[in-house]
PDB file of C-alpha atoms in Angstrom:
ATOM      1  CA  MET F 484      78.060  69.227  39.693  1.00 94.00           C
ATOM      2  CA  PHE F 485      76.848  65.747  40.303  1.00 96.00           C
ATOM      3  CA  LYS F 486      76.221  63.042  42.988  1.00 97.00           C
ATOM      4  CA  ASN F 487      78.763  60.487  42.634  1.00 97.00           C
ATOM      5  CA  PHE F 488      80.148  57.221  43.917  1.00 98.00           C
ATOM      6  CA  CYS F 489      83.793  56.415  44.092  1.00 97.00           C
ATOM      7  CA  PRO F 490      83.542  52.904  45.992  1.00 97.00           C
ATOM      8  CA  SER F 491      87.247  52.869  46.207  1.00 96.00           C
ATOM      9  CA  ALA F 492      86.627  55.620  48.725  1.00 97.00           C
ATOM     10  CA  LEU F 493      84.088  54.369  50.936  1.00 96.00           C
ATOM     11  CA  GLY F 494      86.077  51.364  51.645  1.00 95.00           C
ATOM     12  CA  ILE F 495      84.092  49.094  48.916  1.00 94.00           C
ATOM     13  CA  ASN F 496      84.481  46.378  46.842  1.00 92.00           C
ATOM     14  CA  GLY F 497      82.144  43.848  44.642  1.00 92.00           C
ATOM     15  CA  ARG F 498      81.298  43.116  41.588  1.00 92.00           C
ATOM     16  CA  GLN F 499      80.623  46.202  38.539  1.00 92.00           C
ATOM     17  CA  SER F 500      76.921  45.504  37.697  1.00 93.00           C
ATOM     18  CA  GLU F 501      76.249  45.222  42.200  1.00 94.00           C
ATOM     19  CA  LEU F 502      78.349  48.486  42.630  1.00 95.00           C
ATOM     20  CA  ILE F 503      76.440  50.042  39.559  1.00 95.00           C
ATOM     21  CA  GLU F 504      73.507  48.561  41.527  1.00 95.00           C
ATOM     22  CA  LEU F 505      74.639  50.346  44.705  1.00 95.00           C
ATOM     23  CA  ALA F 506      74.836  53.828  42.591  1.00 96.00           C
ATOM     24  CA  LEU F 507      71.337  53.642  41.214  1.00 95.00           C
ATOM     25  CA  THR F 508      69.562  52.614  44.213  1.00 95.00           C
ATOM     26  CA  TYR F 509      71.014  55.564  46.474  1.00 95.00           C
ATOM     27  CA  ALA F 510      70.220  58.177  43.166  1.00 94.00           C
ATOM     28  CA  PHE F 511      73.944  58.958  42.486  1.00 96.00           C
ATOM     29  CA  ARG F 512      73.809  60.102  38.912  1.00 95.00           C
ATOM     30  CA  GLY F 513      77.843  59.725  38.063  1.00 97.00           C
ATOM     31  CA  MET F 514      80.268  56.478  39.751  1.00 97.00           C
ATOM     32  CA  ASP F 515      84.004  56.128  39.529  1.00 98.00           C
ATOM     33  CA  VAL F 516      85.289  53.256  37.388  1.00 97.00           C
ATOM     34  CA  ASP F 517      88.326  50.974  37.924  1.00 96.00           C
ATOM     35  CA  MET F 518      89.263  51.867  33.980  1.00 97.00           C
ATOM     36  CA  HIS F 519      92.620  49.643  34.275  1.00 96.00           C
ATOM     37  CA  ASP F 520      90.440  46.749  35.429  1.00 95.00           C
ATOM     38  CA  MET F 521      87.706  47.773  32.350  1.00 95.00           C
ATOM     39  CA  LEU F 522      90.958  47.818  29.806  1.00 96.00           C
ATOM     40  CA  ARG F 523      91.779  44.359  30.726  1.00 95.00           C
ATOM     41  CA  ARG F 524      88.244  43.284  30.312  1.00 94.00           C
ATOM     42  CA  SER F 525      88.291  44.000  26.945  1.00 95.00           C
ATOM     43  CA  GLN F 526      91.316  42.797  26.231  1.00 94.00           C
ATOM     44  CA  ARG F 527      89.992  39.355  27.318  1.00 95.00           C
ATOM     45  CA  THR F 528      86.909  39.525  25.627  1.00 94.00           C
ATOM     46  CA  THR F 529      85.495  42.648  23.434  1.00 94.00           C
ATOM     47  CA  PHE F 530      84.709  46.194  24.582  1.00 94.00           C
ATOM     48  CA  GLU F 531      81.378  45.507  24.178  1.00 94.00           C
ATOM     49  CA  ASP F 532      81.295  42.780  26.851  1.00 94.00           C
ATOM     50  CA  ALA F 533      83.352  44.555  29.168  1.00 93.00           C
ATOM     51  CA  SER F 534      80.987  47.748  29.087  1.00 94.00           C
ATOM     52  CA  LYS F 535      77.447  46.283  28.583  1.00 93.00           C
ATOM     53  CA  TYR F 536      76.761  46.353  31.997  1.00 93.00           C
ATOM     54  CA  LEU F 537      78.066  50.519  31.974  1.00 93.00           C
ATOM     55  CA  LYS F 538      76.068  51.055  28.879  1.00 91.00           C
ATOM     56  CA  ALA F 539      72.662  49.063  30.032  1.00 92.00           C
ATOM     57  CA  SER F 540      72.413  51.235  33.467  1.00 92.00           C
ATOM     58  CA  ASP F 541      73.121  54.901  31.510  1.00 82.00           C
ATOM     59  CA  ILE F 542      75.226  56.036  34.920  1.00 94.00           C
ATOM     60  CA  LYS F 543      77.552  58.381  33.943  1.00 95.00           C
ATOM     61  CA  ILE F 544      81.455  58.077  34.542  1.00 97.00           C
ATOM     62  CA  GLY F 545      82.495  60.336  37.358  1.00 97.00           C
ATOM     63  CA  SER F 546      86.557  59.929  37.135  1.00 98.00           C
ATOM     64  CA  PHE F 547      88.937  56.521  36.779  1.00 98.00           C
ATOM     65  CA  GLN F 548      92.128  56.567  38.963  1.00 98.00           C
ATOM     66  CA  LEU F 549      95.760  56.047  37.617  1.00 98.00           C
ATOM     67  CA  ALA F 550      97.513  53.459  38.395  1.00 96.00           C
ATOM     68  CA  ILE F 551     101.186  55.333  38.119  1.00 97.00           C
ATOM     69  CA  ASP F 552     102.971  55.514  41.228  1.00 97.00           C
ATOM     70  CA  LEU F 553     104.675  59.156  40.476  1.00 98.00           C
ATOM     71  CA  ASP F 554     107.402  57.551  42.544  1.00 98.00           C
ATOM     72  CA  SER F 555     108.893  55.660  40.295  1.00 97.00           C
ATOM     73  CA  ASP F 556     112.017  55.136  38.543  1.00 96.00           C
ATOM     74  CA  ASP F 557     111.935  56.510  35.247  1.00 96.00           C
ATOM     75  CA  ASP F 558     111.904  53.598  32.623  1.00 97.00           C
ATOM     76  CA  THR F 559     108.713  52.475  35.403  1.00 97.00           C
ATOM     77  CA  PHE F 560     106.780  55.829  34.531  1.00 98.00           C
ATOM     78  CA  THR F 561     107.736  55.563  30.997  1.00 97.00           C
ATOM     79  CA  ALA F 562     106.524  51.628  30.612  1.00 96.00           C
ATOM     80  CA  ALA F 563     103.171  53.299  32.586  1.00 96.00           C
ATOM     81  CA  VAL F 564     102.713  55.825  30.439  1.00 97.00           C
ATOM     82  CA  ALA F 565     102.116  54.443  26.898  1.00 96.00           C
ATOM     83  CA  GLN F 566     100.064  52.401  28.752  1.00 94.00           C
ATOM     84  CA  LEU F 567      98.316  55.443  28.852  1.00 97.00           C
ATOM     85  CA  HIS F 568      97.594  55.171  24.968  1.00 96.00           C
ATOM     86  CA  PRO F 569      95.292  52.235  25.067  1.00 96.00           C
ATOM     87  CA  LEU F 570      93.448  53.006  28.444  1.00 97.00           C
ATOM     88  CA  GLY F 571      92.732  56.912  26.865  1.00 97.00           C
ATOM     89  CA  GLU F 572      90.818  54.725  24.102  1.00 97.00           C
ATOM     90  CA  ILE F 573      88.926  53.150  26.458  1.00 96.00           C
ATOM     91  CA  ALA F 574      88.177  55.938  28.574  1.00 97.00           C
ATOM     92  CA  GLN F 575      87.193  58.058  25.793  1.00 97.00           C
ATOM     93  CA  GLN F 576      84.528  54.884  24.571  1.00 96.00           C
ATOM     94  CA  LEU F 577      83.105  55.189  27.536  1.00 95.00           C
ATOM     95  CA  GLY F 578      82.417  58.746  27.743  1.00 96.00           C
ATOM     96  CA  ALA F 579      84.625  59.337  30.305  1.00 97.00           C
ATOM     97  CA  GLU F 580      86.388  63.230  30.885  1.00 97.00           C
ATOM     98  CA  ARG F 581      87.937  62.766  33.756  1.00 98.00           C
ATOM     99  CA  ALA F 582      91.345  60.814  34.902  1.00 98.00           C
ATOM    100  CA  LEU F 583      92.717  61.309  38.822  1.00 98.00           C
ATOM    101  CA  ILE F 584      96.137  61.306  40.275  1.00 98.00           C
ATOM    102  CA  ARG F 585      97.795  61.901  43.570  1.00 98.00           C
ATOM    103  CA  VAL F 586     100.974  63.007  43.845  1.00 98.00           C
ATOM    104  CA  PRO F 587     103.334  61.678  46.529  1.00 98.00           C
ATOM    105  CA  ALA F 588     103.196  62.774  50.130  1.00 98.00           C
ATOM    106  CA  ALA F 589     106.891  61.906  50.629  1.00 98.00           C
ATOM    107  CA  THR F 590     110.435  60.197  48.613  1.00 98.00           C
ATOM    108  CA  ASN F 591     114.192  58.862  48.799  1.00 98.00           C
ATOM    109  CA  ARG F 592     114.229  60.166  45.631  1.00 96.00           C
ATOM    110  CA  LEU F 593     115.115  63.381  45.411  1.00 97.00           C
ATOM    111  CA  PRO F 594     115.364  67.010  47.452  1.00 98.00           C
ATOM    112  CA  PHE F 595     111.889  68.335  47.573  1.00 98.00           C
ATOM    113  CA  ASN F 596     113.072  71.120  44.150  1.00 97.00           C
ATOM    114  CA  GLU F 597     114.378  68.799  42.202  1.00 98.00           C
ATOM    115  CA  PHE F 598     111.272  66.130  42.468  1.00 98.00           C
ATOM    116  CA  PHE F 599     109.180  69.346  41.865  1.00 98.00           C
ATOM    117  CA  ASP F 600     110.706  69.465  38.704  1.00 98.00           C
ATOM    118  CA  VAL F 601     110.419  65.825  37.848  1.00 98.00           C
ATOM    119  CA  GLN F 602     106.130  65.943  38.740  1.00 98.00           C
ATOM    120  CA  ARG F 603     105.778  69.019  36.943  1.00 98.00           C
ATOM    121  CA  ASN F 604     107.311  67.090  34.134  1.00 98.00           C
ATOM    122  CA  ARG F 605     105.752  63.783  34.613  1.00 98.00           C
ATOM    123  CA  LEU F 606     102.244  64.748  35.680  1.00 98.00           C
ATOM    124  CA  GLY F 607     102.601  67.124  31.531  1.00 98.00           C
ATOM    125  CA  GLN F 608     103.087  63.931  29.872  1.00 98.00           C
ATOM    126  CA  ILE F 609      99.951  62.133  31.537  1.00 98.00           C
ATOM    127  CA  ALA F 610      98.083  65.023  30.746  1.00 98.00           C
ATOM    128  CA  ASP F 611      99.505  65.189  26.917  1.00 98.00           C
ATOM    129  CA  VAL F 612      98.502  61.910  26.408  1.00 98.00           C
ATOM    130  CA  LEU F 613      95.132  62.083  28.040  1.00 98.00           C
ATOM    131  CA  GLY F 614      94.499  65.306  26.349  1.00 97.00           C
ATOM    132  CA  GLN F 615      94.470  63.863  22.572  1.00 97.00           C
ATOM    133  CA  ARG F 616      92.106  61.802  24.141  1.00 97.00           C
ATOM    134  CA  GLU F 617      89.655  65.056  25.775  1.00 97.00           C
ATOM    135  CA  ILE F 618      90.400  63.857  29.066  1.00 98.00           C
ATOM    136  CA  LYS F 619      90.969  66.340  32.268  1.00 98.00           C
ATOM    137  CA  LEU F 620      93.915  64.912  35.192  1.00 98.00           C
ATOM    138  CA  GLY F 621      92.674  65.984  38.058  1.00 98.00           C
ATOM    139  CA  VAL F 622      95.667  65.572  40.486  1.00 98.00           C
ATOM    140  CA  GLY F 623      95.125  65.412  44.334  1.00 98.00           C
ATOM    141  CA  PHE F 624      97.452  65.054  47.620  1.00 98.00           C
ATOM    142  CA  ARG F 625      97.142  63.338  50.507  1.00 98.00           C
ATOM    143  CA  ALA F 626      97.846  64.448  54.097  1.00 98.00           C
ATOM    144  CA  GLY F 627      98.325  61.791  56.394  1.00 97.00           C
ATOM    145  CA  THR F 628     101.028  61.599  58.789  1.00 97.00           C
ATOM    146  CA  GLU F 629     101.852  57.889  57.885  1.00 97.00           C
ATOM    147  CA  LEU F 630     102.777  58.679  54.568  1.00 97.00           C
ATOM    148  CA  LEU F 631     106.206  60.587  55.883  1.00 97.00           C
ATOM    149  CA  GLU F 632     107.554  57.101  57.426  1.00 96.00           C
ATOM    150  CA  GLY F 633     110.451  55.910  56.436  1.00 96.00           C
ATOM    151  CA  LYS F 634     110.873  58.654  53.729  1.00 97.00           C
ATOM    152  CA  GLU F 635     113.861  60.942  53.102  1.00 97.00           C
ATOM    153  CA  PHE F 636     112.455  64.326  52.270  1.00 98.00           C
ATOM    154  CA  THR F 637     108.427  65.210  52.504  1.00 98.00           C
ATOM    155  CA  PHE F 638     106.989  65.955  49.593  1.00 98.00           C
ATOM    156  CA  VAL F 639     103.830  67.570  48.716  1.00 98.00           C
ATOM    157  CA  ASN F 640     101.182  66.653  52.831  1.00 97.00           C
ATOM    158  CA  ASN F 641     100.173  70.371  52.845  1.00 97.00           C
ATOM    159  CA  VAL F 642      97.968  72.896  50.777  1.00 98.00           C
ATOM    160  CA  GLU F 643     100.243  75.137  49.926  1.00 97.00           C
ATOM    161  CA  THR F 644     102.552  73.211  48.078  1.00 98.00           C
ATOM    162  CA  PHE F 645     100.181  71.616  46.492  1.00 98.00           C
ATOM    163  CA  ARG F 646      98.885  74.692  45.343  1.00 98.00           C
ATOM    164  CA  ALA F 647     102.645  75.413  43.891  1.00 98.00           C
ATOM    165  CA  LEU F 648     102.817  71.859  42.258  1.00 98.00           C
ATOM    166  CA  VAL F 649      99.137  72.274  40.129  1.00 98.00           C
ATOM    167  CA  ASP F 650      99.896  75.520  38.729  1.00 97.00           C
ATOM    168  CA  ALA F 651     103.326  74.630  37.404  1.00 98.00           C
ATOM    169  CA  VAL F 652     101.849  72.249  35.381  1.00 98.00           C
ATOM    170  CA  PRO F 653     101.368  74.254  31.772  1.00 97.00           C
ATOM    171  CA  ASN F 654      98.727  71.656  30.553  1.00 98.00           C
ATOM    172  CA  GLU F 655      94.668  73.396  30.144  1.00 97.00           C
ATOM    173  CA  ASN F 656      93.271  70.068  30.534  1.00 98.00           C
ATOM    174  CA  VAL F 657      95.145  69.822  34.546  1.00 98.00           C
ATOM    175  CA  GLY F 658      93.366  71.000  37.593  1.00 98.00           C
ATOM    176  CA  TYR F 659      92.316  69.982  41.889  1.00 98.00           C
ATOM    177  CA  VAL F 660      91.432  67.233  42.886  1.00 98.00           C
ATOM    178  CA  ILE F 661      89.856  68.871  46.038  1.00 98.00           C
ATOM    179  CA  ASP F 662      89.920  66.361  49.181  1.00 98.00           C
ATOM    180  CA  THR F 663      88.466  68.336  52.048  1.00 97.00           C
ATOM    181  CA  TRP F 664      89.894  66.253  54.394  1.00 97.00           C
ATOM    182  CA  ASP F 665      93.153  66.432  53.207  1.00 97.00           C
ATOM    183  CA  TRP F 666      92.898  69.855  52.627  1.00 97.00           C
ATOM    184  CA  VAL F 667      92.194  70.154  56.512  1.00 96.00           C
ATOM    185  CA  VAL F 668      95.008  68.130  56.589  1.00 97.00           C
ATOM    186  CA  GLY F 669      96.846  69.712  55.510  1.00 97.00           C
ATOM    187  CA  ASP F 670      97.035  72.699  56.962  1.00 96.00           C
ATOM    188  CA  GLY F 671      94.335  74.547  54.529  1.00 95.00           C
ATOM    189  CA  ALA F 672      91.117  76.756  54.863  1.00 93.00           C
ATOM    190  CA  MET F 673      88.121  78.256  53.332  1.00 94.00           C
ATOM    191  CA  ASP F 674      89.783  81.347  52.450  1.00 94.00           C
ATOM    192  CA  GLN F 675      92.291  79.866  50.753  1.00 95.00           C
ATOM    193  CA  LEU F 676      89.833  77.096  48.556  1.00 96.00           C
ATOM    194  CA  SER F 677      87.731  80.672  47.779  1.00 95.00           C
ATOM    195  CA  GLU F 678      90.740  81.892  46.158  1.00 96.00           C
ATOM    196  CA  ILE F 679      90.667  78.556  43.007  1.00 96.00           C
ATOM    197  CA  SER F 680      87.457  78.863  40.197  1.00 94.00           C
ATOM    198  CA  GLY F 681      85.098  75.896  40.268  1.00 95.00           C
ATOM    199  CA  GLU F 682      86.165  75.595  36.505  1.00 95.00           C
ATOM    200  CA  LYS F 683      89.998  74.470  37.740  1.00 97.00           C
ATOM    201  CA  ILE F 684      88.456  71.735  39.531  1.00 98.00           C
ATOM    202  CA  VAL F 685      88.375  68.392  38.322  1.00 98.00           C
ATOM    203  CA  ALA F 686      86.329  66.374  41.013  1.00 98.00           C
ATOM    204  CA  LEU F 687      85.403  67.140  44.593  1.00 98.00           C
ATOM    205  CA  ARG F 688      85.364  64.311  47.536  1.00 98.00           C
ATOM    206  CA  LEU F 689      83.744  65.300  51.088  1.00 97.00           C
ATOM    207  CA  GLY F 690      85.254  63.897  54.049  1.00 96.00           C
ATOM    208  CA  SER F 691      85.229  64.549  57.684  1.00 96.00           C
ATOM    209  CA  VAL F 692      88.236  65.214  60.042  1.00 95.00           C
ATOM    210  CA  PRO F 693      86.971  63.811  63.540  1.00 93.00           C
ATOM    211  CA  ALA F 694      86.814  66.427  66.529  1.00 89.00           C
ATOM    212  CA  GLU F 695      89.281  64.533  68.602  1.00 90.00           C
ATOM    213  CA  ALA F 696      91.923  63.864  66.301  1.00 90.00           C
ATOM    214  CA  ASP F 697      95.379  65.082  67.145  1.00 93.00           C
ATOM    215  CA  MET F 698      96.633  66.797  63.611  1.00 91.00           C
ATOM    216  CA  ALA F 699     100.203  66.136  64.985  1.00 92.00           C
ATOM    217  CA  THR F 700      99.613  62.438  64.659  1.00 95.00           C
ATOM    218  CA  VAL F 701      96.160  62.451  61.844  1.00 96.00           C
ATOM    219  CA  LYS F 702      96.625  59.271  60.036  1.00 97.00           C
ATOM    220  CA  SER F 703      94.075  57.914  56.144  1.00 97.00           C
ATOM    221  CA  THR F 704      92.368  56.356  58.340  1.00 96.00           C
ATOM    222  CA  ASP F 705      91.258  58.822  60.430  1.00 96.00           C
ATOM    223  CA  ARG F 706      88.266  59.386  58.073  1.00 96.00           C
ATOM    224  CA  LEU F 707      84.652  60.489  58.894  1.00 95.00           C
ATOM    225  CA  LEU F 708      81.992  60.792  56.467  1.00 96.00           C
ATOM    226  CA  PRO F 709      81.354  64.235  55.264  1.00 95.00           C
ATOM    227  CA  GLU F 710      79.727  66.185  58.025  1.00 91.00           C
ATOM    228  CA  LEU F 711      77.736  70.110  57.169  1.00 85.00           C
ATOM    229  CA  ASN F 712      80.112  71.983  59.488  1.00 76.00           C
ATOM    230  CA  GLY F 713      83.810  71.457  61.381  1.00 64.00           C
ATOM    231  CA  THR F 714      85.221  73.828  63.154  1.00 61.00           C
ATOM    232  CA  THR F 715      87.995  74.186  60.228  1.00 75.00           C
ATOM    233  CA  LEU F 716      85.676  73.737  57.067  1.00 88.00           C
ATOM    234  CA  ASP F 717      82.319  73.987  56.413  1.00 94.00           C
ATOM    235  CA  HIS F 718      81.203  71.610  53.347  1.00 96.00           C
ATOM    236  CA  VAL F 719      77.834  73.520  52.813  1.00 96.00           C
ATOM    237  CA  LYS F 720      80.330  76.789  52.516  1.00 95.00           C
ATOM    238  CA  VAL F 721      82.860  74.712  50.065  1.00 96.00           C
ATOM    239  CA  VAL F 722      80.137  73.337  48.152  1.00 96.00           C
ATOM    240  CA  SER F 723      78.018  76.777  47.624  1.00 96.00           C
ATOM    241  CA  HIS F 724      82.015  78.361  46.044  1.00 95.00           C
ATOM    242  CA  LEU F 725      81.851  75.426  44.037  1.00 96.00           C
ATOM    243  CA  ASN F 726      78.376  75.344  43.035  1.00 95.00           C
ATOM    244  CA  GLU F 727      78.642  79.268  42.262  1.00 95.00           C
ATOM    245  CA  THR F 728      81.998  79.409  40.156  1.00 95.00           C
ATOM    246  CA  ASN F 729      80.749  76.280  37.709  1.00 93.00           C
ATOM    247  CA  PHE F 730      82.494  73.757  39.181  1.00 97.00           C
ATOM    248  CA  SER F 731      80.808  70.915  37.185  1.00 96.00           C
ATOM    249  CA  GLY F 732      82.273  67.993  38.069  1.00 97.00           C
ATOM    250  CA  PRO F 733      82.306  64.366  40.797  1.00 98.00           C
ATOM    251  CA  MET F 734      80.895  65.334  43.700  1.00 98.00           C
ATOM    252  CA  SER F 735      81.862  62.298  45.696  1.00 98.00           C
ATOM    253  CA  PRO F 736      81.995  61.516  49.776  1.00 97.00           C
ATOM    254  CA  THR F 737      84.584  59.623  51.497  1.00 97.00           C
ATOM    255  CA  ALA F 738      85.352  57.574  54.707  1.00 97.00           C
ATOM    256  CA  SER F 739      87.670  54.987  56.108  1.00 96.00           C
ATOM    257  CA  THR F 740      86.083  51.653  56.782  1.00 94.00           C
ATOM    258  CA  SER F 741      87.604  51.814  60.047  1.00 94.00           C
ATOM    259  CA  GLN F 742      86.129  54.197  61.257  1.00 95.00           C
ATOM    260  CA  TYR F 743      82.579  52.564  60.269  1.00 95.00           C
ATOM    261  CA  LYS F 744      83.667  48.384  61.488  1.00 92.00           C
ATOM    262  CA  GLY F 745      80.687  45.740  61.498  1.00 91.00           C
ATOM    263  CA  GLN F 746      78.630  47.733  59.082  1.00 94.00           C
ATOM    264  CA  THR F 747      77.564  46.798  55.574  1.00 94.00           C
ATOM    265  CA  ARG F 748      78.459  47.915  52.724  1.00 93.00           C
ATOM    266  CA  GLU F 749      74.841  49.242  51.938  1.00 94.00           C
ATOM    267  CA  PHE F 750      74.672  50.814  55.243  1.00 95.00           C
ATOM    268  CA  LEU F 751      77.747  52.566  54.289  1.00 95.00           C
ATOM    269  CA  VAL F 752      76.220  54.049  50.779  1.00 96.00           C
ATOM    270  CA  GLN F 753      73.669  55.112  52.807  1.00 96.00           C
ATOM    271  CA  LYS F 754      75.072  56.809  54.936  1.00 96.00           C
ATOM    272  CA  SER F 755      76.678  58.752  52.104  1.00 96.00           C
ATOM    273  CA  GLN F 756      74.016  59.934  50.283  1.00 96.00           C
ATOM    274  CA  GLU F 757      72.431  61.159  53.034  1.00 96.00           C
ATOM    275  CA  ALA F 758      75.625  63.508  53.610  1.00 96.00           C
ATOM    276  CA  ILE F 759      76.236  64.452  50.594  1.00 96.00           C
ATOM    277  CA  ASP F 760      72.439  65.166  50.048  1.00 96.00           C
ATOM    278  CA  GLY F 761      72.142  66.911  53.356  1.00 96.00           C
ATOM    279  CA  ILE F 762      75.383  68.902  52.244  1.00 96.00           C
ATOM    280  CA  CYS F 763      73.418  69.961  48.932  1.00 96.00           C
ATOM    281  CA  LYS F 764      69.953  71.044  50.540  1.00 96.00           C
ATOM    282  CA  GLU F 765      71.555  73.355  52.719  1.00 95.00           C
ATOM    283  CA  ALA F 766      73.827  74.915  49.918  1.00 94.00           C
ATOM    284  CA  GLY F 767      70.240  75.688  48.326  1.00 94.00           C
ATOM    285  CA  MET F 768      70.729  72.945  45.637  1.00 93.00           C
ATOM    286  CA  THR F 769      68.292  71.353  44.459  1.00 90.00           C
ATOM    287  CA  VAL F 770      68.128  67.015  45.748  1.00 90.00           C
ATOM    288  CA  ALA F 771      67.413  63.867  43.336  1.00 83.00           C
ATOM    289  CA  PRO F 772      64.400  61.965  45.175  1.00 87.00           C
ATOM    290  CA  LEU F 773      65.143  57.957  45.726  1.00 88.00           C
ATOM    291  CA  PRO F 774      64.007  55.589  43.395  1.00 83.00           C
ATOM    292  CA  MET F 775      61.874  54.208  46.090  1.00 64.00           C
ATOM    293  CA  ASP F 776      60.963  57.603  47.112  1.00 57.00           C
ATOM    294  CA  LEU F 777      59.153  57.709  43.584  1.00 44.00           C
ATOM    295  CA  ILE F 778      57.931  54.758  43.848  1.00 37.00           C
ATOM    296  CA  GLU F 779      55.946  55.751  47.295  1.00 43.00           C
ATOM    297  CA  ASP F 780      54.839  59.036  45.096  1.00 42.00           C
ATOM    298  CA  ILE F 781      52.531  57.347  42.715  1.00 38.00           C
ATOM    299  CA  PRO F 782      48.969  57.099  43.508  1.00 42.00           C
ATOM    300  CA  TYR F 783      47.277  54.148  44.246  1.00 38.00           C
ATOM    301  CA  GLU F 784      44.863  52.544  41.888  1.00 44.00           C
ATOM    302  CA  PRO F 785      43.150  49.055  42.589  1.00 41.00           C
ATOM    303  CA  THR F 786      42.583  46.583  40.327  1.00 39.00           C
ATOM    304  CA  PRO F 787      39.474  46.835  37.884  1.00 40.00           C
ATOM    305  CA  MET F 788      37.418  43.842  38.401  1.00 39.00           C
TER     306      MET F 788
END
């Protein structure tokens, strides 16, 4: 696995060149990319122009989020799947290997059993298109209670139904997005996570629930940077398990900016890096030094006169 910078998972915006600089400054080996934006820019200019900063930095693309609404009507969904073909081509040219999507927590469209079949089929259609470009589809879920408001039918907002849906999709290139915040809020524990091999996981996202949070009302904004240990899920054990079971994907810190009001994006990225590095060290993994640390390790030699 590798340390990955996902700007959207930290509520961070900026120009692509600025985000790449942040990732490199804090020794992230990978970075998530807005592939839909890359496609639009490639269509306006050229692929070479749109990708010049990524190619110059030599940073690995961790994953990219699919802007597909799985709760949309059939016509809208069909049009979105058609758009996957040029998107997949751009992604393959950039060497991207993982696309991510989250299933609806609730819906007004259909009761659970009927909607389950719809979602399984839709995920299979998306995976079919991505598979032609050798891209894996990582499926995640969201457990924030605000997502149930105004919806008639609850769908996937807990670990039990999440695992059932992912396992029901037959495509070999489909796997899990494990988000430890959603895992905890969605009534998940370490024993359930231990049943999933790292080879079946497409992406890992780490985030912590505030100790004082009420699980009955917890919202997506109640998300802290990942802590070493927790009352329900120990991040060191999570990372150790995935490392031992051959997880090779991106590991990204997450947080809600509402928990860090008034702080700069540099502060948030630095604290994210420190959190991930601390967890990895405790898990017995090698942590790459920051570029500045490498500079400081170079012995000083006075310039000859």
